[in-house]
XYZ file of C-alpha atoms in Angstrom:
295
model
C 29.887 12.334 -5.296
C 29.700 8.809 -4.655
C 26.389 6.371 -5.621
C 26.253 5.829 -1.696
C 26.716 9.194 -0.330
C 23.579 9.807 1.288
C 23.180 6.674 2.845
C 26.090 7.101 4.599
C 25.307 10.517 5.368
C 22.131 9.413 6.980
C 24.252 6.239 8.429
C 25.811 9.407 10.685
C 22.784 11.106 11.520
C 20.679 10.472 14.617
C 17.143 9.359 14.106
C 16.023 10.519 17.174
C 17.172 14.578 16.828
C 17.867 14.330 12.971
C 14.759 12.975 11.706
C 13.474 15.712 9.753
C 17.243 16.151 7.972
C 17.116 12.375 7.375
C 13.726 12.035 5.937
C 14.331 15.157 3.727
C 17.359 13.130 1.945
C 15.124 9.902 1.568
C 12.640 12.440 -0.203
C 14.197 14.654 -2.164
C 17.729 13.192 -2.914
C 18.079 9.265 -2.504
C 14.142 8.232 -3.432
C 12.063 11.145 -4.781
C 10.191 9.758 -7.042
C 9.446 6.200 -5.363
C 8.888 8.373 -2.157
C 6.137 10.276 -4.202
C 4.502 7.231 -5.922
C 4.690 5.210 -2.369
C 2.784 8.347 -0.675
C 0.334 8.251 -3.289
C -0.564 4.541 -3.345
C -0.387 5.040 0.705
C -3.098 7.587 -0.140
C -4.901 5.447 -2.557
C -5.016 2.372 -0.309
C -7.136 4.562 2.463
C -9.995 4.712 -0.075
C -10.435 0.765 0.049
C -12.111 2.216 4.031
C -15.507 2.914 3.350
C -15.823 5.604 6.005
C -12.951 7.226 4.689
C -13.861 6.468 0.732
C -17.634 7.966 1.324
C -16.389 10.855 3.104
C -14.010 11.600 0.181
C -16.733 11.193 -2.111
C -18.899 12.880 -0.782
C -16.927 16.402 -0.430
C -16.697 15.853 -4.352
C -13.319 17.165 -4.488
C -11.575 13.609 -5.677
C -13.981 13.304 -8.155
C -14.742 16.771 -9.251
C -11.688 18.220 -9.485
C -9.374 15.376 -9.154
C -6.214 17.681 -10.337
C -6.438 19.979 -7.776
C -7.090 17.960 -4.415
C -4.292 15.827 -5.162
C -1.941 19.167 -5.458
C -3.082 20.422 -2.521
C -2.615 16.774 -0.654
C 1.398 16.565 -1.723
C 1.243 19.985 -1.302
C 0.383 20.678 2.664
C 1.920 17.347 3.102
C 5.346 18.127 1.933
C 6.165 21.545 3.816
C 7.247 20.133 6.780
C 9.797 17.829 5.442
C 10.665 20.370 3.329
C 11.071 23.175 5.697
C 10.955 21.667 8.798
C 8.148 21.775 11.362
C 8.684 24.978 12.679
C 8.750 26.860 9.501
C 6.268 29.394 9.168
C 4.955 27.653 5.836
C 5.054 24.277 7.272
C 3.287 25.667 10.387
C 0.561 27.273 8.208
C 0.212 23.863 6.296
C -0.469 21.899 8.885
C -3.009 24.626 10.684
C -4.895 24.347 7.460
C -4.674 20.504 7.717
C -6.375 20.547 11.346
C -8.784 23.578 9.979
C -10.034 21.247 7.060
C -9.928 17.688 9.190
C -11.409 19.097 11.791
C -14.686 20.582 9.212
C -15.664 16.813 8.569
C -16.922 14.715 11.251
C -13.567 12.035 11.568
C -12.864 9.231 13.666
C -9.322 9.415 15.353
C -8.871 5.734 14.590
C -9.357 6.551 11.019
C -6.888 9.708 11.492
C -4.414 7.141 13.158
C -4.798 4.465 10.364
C -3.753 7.112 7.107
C -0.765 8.255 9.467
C 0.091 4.216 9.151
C 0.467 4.412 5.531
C 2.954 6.832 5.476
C 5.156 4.940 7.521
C 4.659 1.831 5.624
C 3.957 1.575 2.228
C 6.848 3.824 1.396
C 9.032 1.515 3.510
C 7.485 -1.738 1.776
C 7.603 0.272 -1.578
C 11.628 0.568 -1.181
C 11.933 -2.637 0.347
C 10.309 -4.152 -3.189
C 11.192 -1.689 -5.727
C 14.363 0.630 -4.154
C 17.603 0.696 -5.440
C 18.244 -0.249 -2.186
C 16.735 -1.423 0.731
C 16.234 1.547 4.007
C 19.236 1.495 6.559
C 17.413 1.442 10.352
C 18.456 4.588 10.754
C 15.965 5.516 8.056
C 13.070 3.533 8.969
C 13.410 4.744 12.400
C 13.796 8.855 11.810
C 10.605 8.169 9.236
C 8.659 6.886 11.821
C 10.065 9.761 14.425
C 8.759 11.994 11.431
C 5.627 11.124 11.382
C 4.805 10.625 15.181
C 5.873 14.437 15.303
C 3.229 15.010 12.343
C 0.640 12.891 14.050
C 1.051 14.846 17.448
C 1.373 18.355 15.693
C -2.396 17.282 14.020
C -4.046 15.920 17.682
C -3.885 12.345 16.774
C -3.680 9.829 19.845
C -2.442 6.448 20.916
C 0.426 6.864 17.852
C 2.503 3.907 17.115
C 6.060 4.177 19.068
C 7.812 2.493 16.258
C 7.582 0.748 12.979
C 6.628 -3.048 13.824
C 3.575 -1.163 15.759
C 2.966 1.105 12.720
C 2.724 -2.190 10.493
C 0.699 -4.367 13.025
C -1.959 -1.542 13.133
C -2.202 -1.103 9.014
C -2.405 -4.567 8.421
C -4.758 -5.160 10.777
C -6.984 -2.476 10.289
C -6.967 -3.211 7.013
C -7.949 -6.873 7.844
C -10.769 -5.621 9.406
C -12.406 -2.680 7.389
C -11.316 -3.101 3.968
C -14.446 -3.493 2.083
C -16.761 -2.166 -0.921
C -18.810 1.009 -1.358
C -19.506 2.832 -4.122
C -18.185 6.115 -3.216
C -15.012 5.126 -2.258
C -14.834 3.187 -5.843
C -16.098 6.249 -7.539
C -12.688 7.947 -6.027
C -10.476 5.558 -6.485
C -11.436 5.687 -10.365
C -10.694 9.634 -10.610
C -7.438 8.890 -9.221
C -6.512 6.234 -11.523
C -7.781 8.547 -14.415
C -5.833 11.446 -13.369
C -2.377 9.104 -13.117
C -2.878 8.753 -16.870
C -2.311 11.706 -17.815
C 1.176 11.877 -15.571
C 2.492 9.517 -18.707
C -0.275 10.903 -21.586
C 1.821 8.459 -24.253
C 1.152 5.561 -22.316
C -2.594 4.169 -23.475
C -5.128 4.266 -20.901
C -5.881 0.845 -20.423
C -2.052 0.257 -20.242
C -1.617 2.871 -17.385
C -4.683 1.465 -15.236
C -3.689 -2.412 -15.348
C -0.259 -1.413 -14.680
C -1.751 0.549 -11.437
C -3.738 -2.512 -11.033
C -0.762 -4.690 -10.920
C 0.771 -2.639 -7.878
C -2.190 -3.275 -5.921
C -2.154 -6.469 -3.761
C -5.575 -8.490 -3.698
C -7.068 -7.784 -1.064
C -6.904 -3.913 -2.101
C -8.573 -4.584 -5.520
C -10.726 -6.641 -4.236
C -12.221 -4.077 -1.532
C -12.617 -1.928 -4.601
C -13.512 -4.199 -6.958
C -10.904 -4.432 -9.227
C -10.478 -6.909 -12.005
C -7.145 -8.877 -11.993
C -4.906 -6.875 -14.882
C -3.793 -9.472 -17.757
C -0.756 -11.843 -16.494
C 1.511 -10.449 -18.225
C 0.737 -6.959 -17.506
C 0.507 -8.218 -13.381
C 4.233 -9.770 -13.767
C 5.480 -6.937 -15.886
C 4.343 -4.252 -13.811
C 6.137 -4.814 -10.990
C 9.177 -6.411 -12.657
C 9.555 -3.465 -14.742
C 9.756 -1.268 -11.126
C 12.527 -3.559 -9.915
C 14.618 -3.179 -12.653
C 14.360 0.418 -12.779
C 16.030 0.041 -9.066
C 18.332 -2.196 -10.406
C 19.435 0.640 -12.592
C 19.451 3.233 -10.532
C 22.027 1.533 -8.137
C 24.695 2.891 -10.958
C 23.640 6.231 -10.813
C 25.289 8.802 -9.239
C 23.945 10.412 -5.966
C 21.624 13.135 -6.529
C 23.524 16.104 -5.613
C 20.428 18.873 -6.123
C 17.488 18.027 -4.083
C 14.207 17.481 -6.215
C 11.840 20.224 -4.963
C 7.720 20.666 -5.283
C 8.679 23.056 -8.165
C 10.196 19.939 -9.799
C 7.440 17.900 -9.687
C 5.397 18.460 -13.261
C 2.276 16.386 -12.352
C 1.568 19.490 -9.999
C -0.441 21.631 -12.124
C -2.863 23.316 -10.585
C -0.499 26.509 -9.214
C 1.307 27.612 -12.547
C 2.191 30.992 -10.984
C 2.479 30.319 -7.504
C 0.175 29.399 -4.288
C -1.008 30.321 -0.689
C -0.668 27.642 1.849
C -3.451 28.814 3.426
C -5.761 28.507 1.085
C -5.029 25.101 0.002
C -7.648 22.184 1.124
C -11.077 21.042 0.715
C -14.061 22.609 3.204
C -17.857 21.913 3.357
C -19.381 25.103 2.092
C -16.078 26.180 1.203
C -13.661 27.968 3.069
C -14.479 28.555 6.759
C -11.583 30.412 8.079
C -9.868 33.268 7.233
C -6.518 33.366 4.806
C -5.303 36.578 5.832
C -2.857 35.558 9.004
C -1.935 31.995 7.815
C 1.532 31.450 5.979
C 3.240 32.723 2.784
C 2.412 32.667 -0.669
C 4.406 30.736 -2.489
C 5.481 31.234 -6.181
């Protein structure tokens, strides 16, 4: 199979009806692990919100049991491109994404801004540390993607493609990034549970290097230090040439599934979609209708 396979194959695809097809190669064959990192530091970047930083805090999950709301996040998040929106499991995944948003008391514009990240910082993340850059065939079916996610979870006034997407994240950005302590609190529990993804790397090591991905105005919302300059131009240097590599590798001919992923941990012998997620109180709606276990 040849190093440029997919992107051909995706070069034949249309964005518009294949989206779902197109965005599953970008995930699990061409880019699975930058696809994964970009998510999370799309993730990571909406705690730099207040609103959206307290909230988190406040249903203790990020910083209580750090392990497991970041499972079920990739988790519910990955069916559909995995299966395809009108999979049973994917259905049931993102029922139990509206059941759980729709517990906590959130703003649509808030709703509309995390849907931004997905569209963007993986594209940026590609762009800047990819063995290669996204075709526009790509950046378009990604944003088709996640318009069809946005509208299967009630969000309004969605982006129609990705120049809007980007204009609306920076922006918002521009205008709510800021400090609070909750949102710091959670950011830290994330950056503690990334070390022990790579337990041989030192712990200091692991959180400038995270600190070195961020750009300034992101640490600086959440107070960050600088990391050491060498550490800040190593960090990201060391990304590129790990893309730089990659462009010799072969294409991935078996696709890189959940089951792959090690840092999930949580579910050693198997899970229920539908009783993934976070609740106030706990759980608030039945499990007994809603999608498959999964083992």
């Amino acid at each position: 199979m040849k190093r440029d396979h997919w992107r051909r194959h995706n070069d034949e695809l249309d964005p518009d009806t294949d989206y779902r097809q197109i965005y599953g190669v970008l995930a699990q064959h061409e880019f699975p692990w930058d696809m994964l990192m970009a998510l999370s530091f799309a993730l990571f970047r909406t705690y730099a919100v207040p609103g959206i930083g307290r909230l988190l805090d406040e249903t203790g999950a990020f910083t209580t049991d750090t392990q497991k709301r970041y499972d079920d996040t990739t988790l519910l998040l990955a069916a559909p491109g995995e299966q395809g929106f009108e999979h049973p499991d994917a259905r049931a995944a993102i029922r139990r994404i509206n059941q759980m948003h729709r517990a906590y008391d959130i703003p649509d514009h808030e709703m509309r801004y995390v849907l931004s990240t997905f569209v963007v910082v993986p594209a940026r993340w590609i762009e800047r540390f990819g063995k290669r850059p996204l075709i526009d065939r790509e950046v378009r079916a990604s944003v088709r993607y996640y318009t069809e996610l946005g509208r299967h979870m009630g969000i309004r006034d969605i982006p129609e493609d990705y120049d809007a997407f980007a204009r609306l994240m920076d922006d918002y950005e521009e205008e709510h990034f800021a400090y609070a302590a909750g949102s710091r609190r959670v950011a830290d529990a994330t950056l503690d549970l990334m070390t022990t993804f790579y337990p041989w790397v030192p712990d200091r090591l692991m959180h400038a290097f995270a600190r070195s991905l961020m750009d300034e105005p992101l640490r600086s919302s959440l107070r960050y230090a600088t990391p050491p300059r060498l550490v800040e131009r190593l960090g990201p240097l060391s990304l590129r040439l790990r893309g730089m590599l990659l462009r010799a590798a072969p294409a991935r001919r078996r696709p890189k599934q959940l089951e792959d992923i090690r840092w999930i941990r949580s579910y050693p012998d198997g899970y229920d979609i539908s009783s993934l997620g976070t609740f106030p109180g706990g759980c608030p709606v039945s499990h007994s209708d809603h999608g498959a276990a999964r083992s």
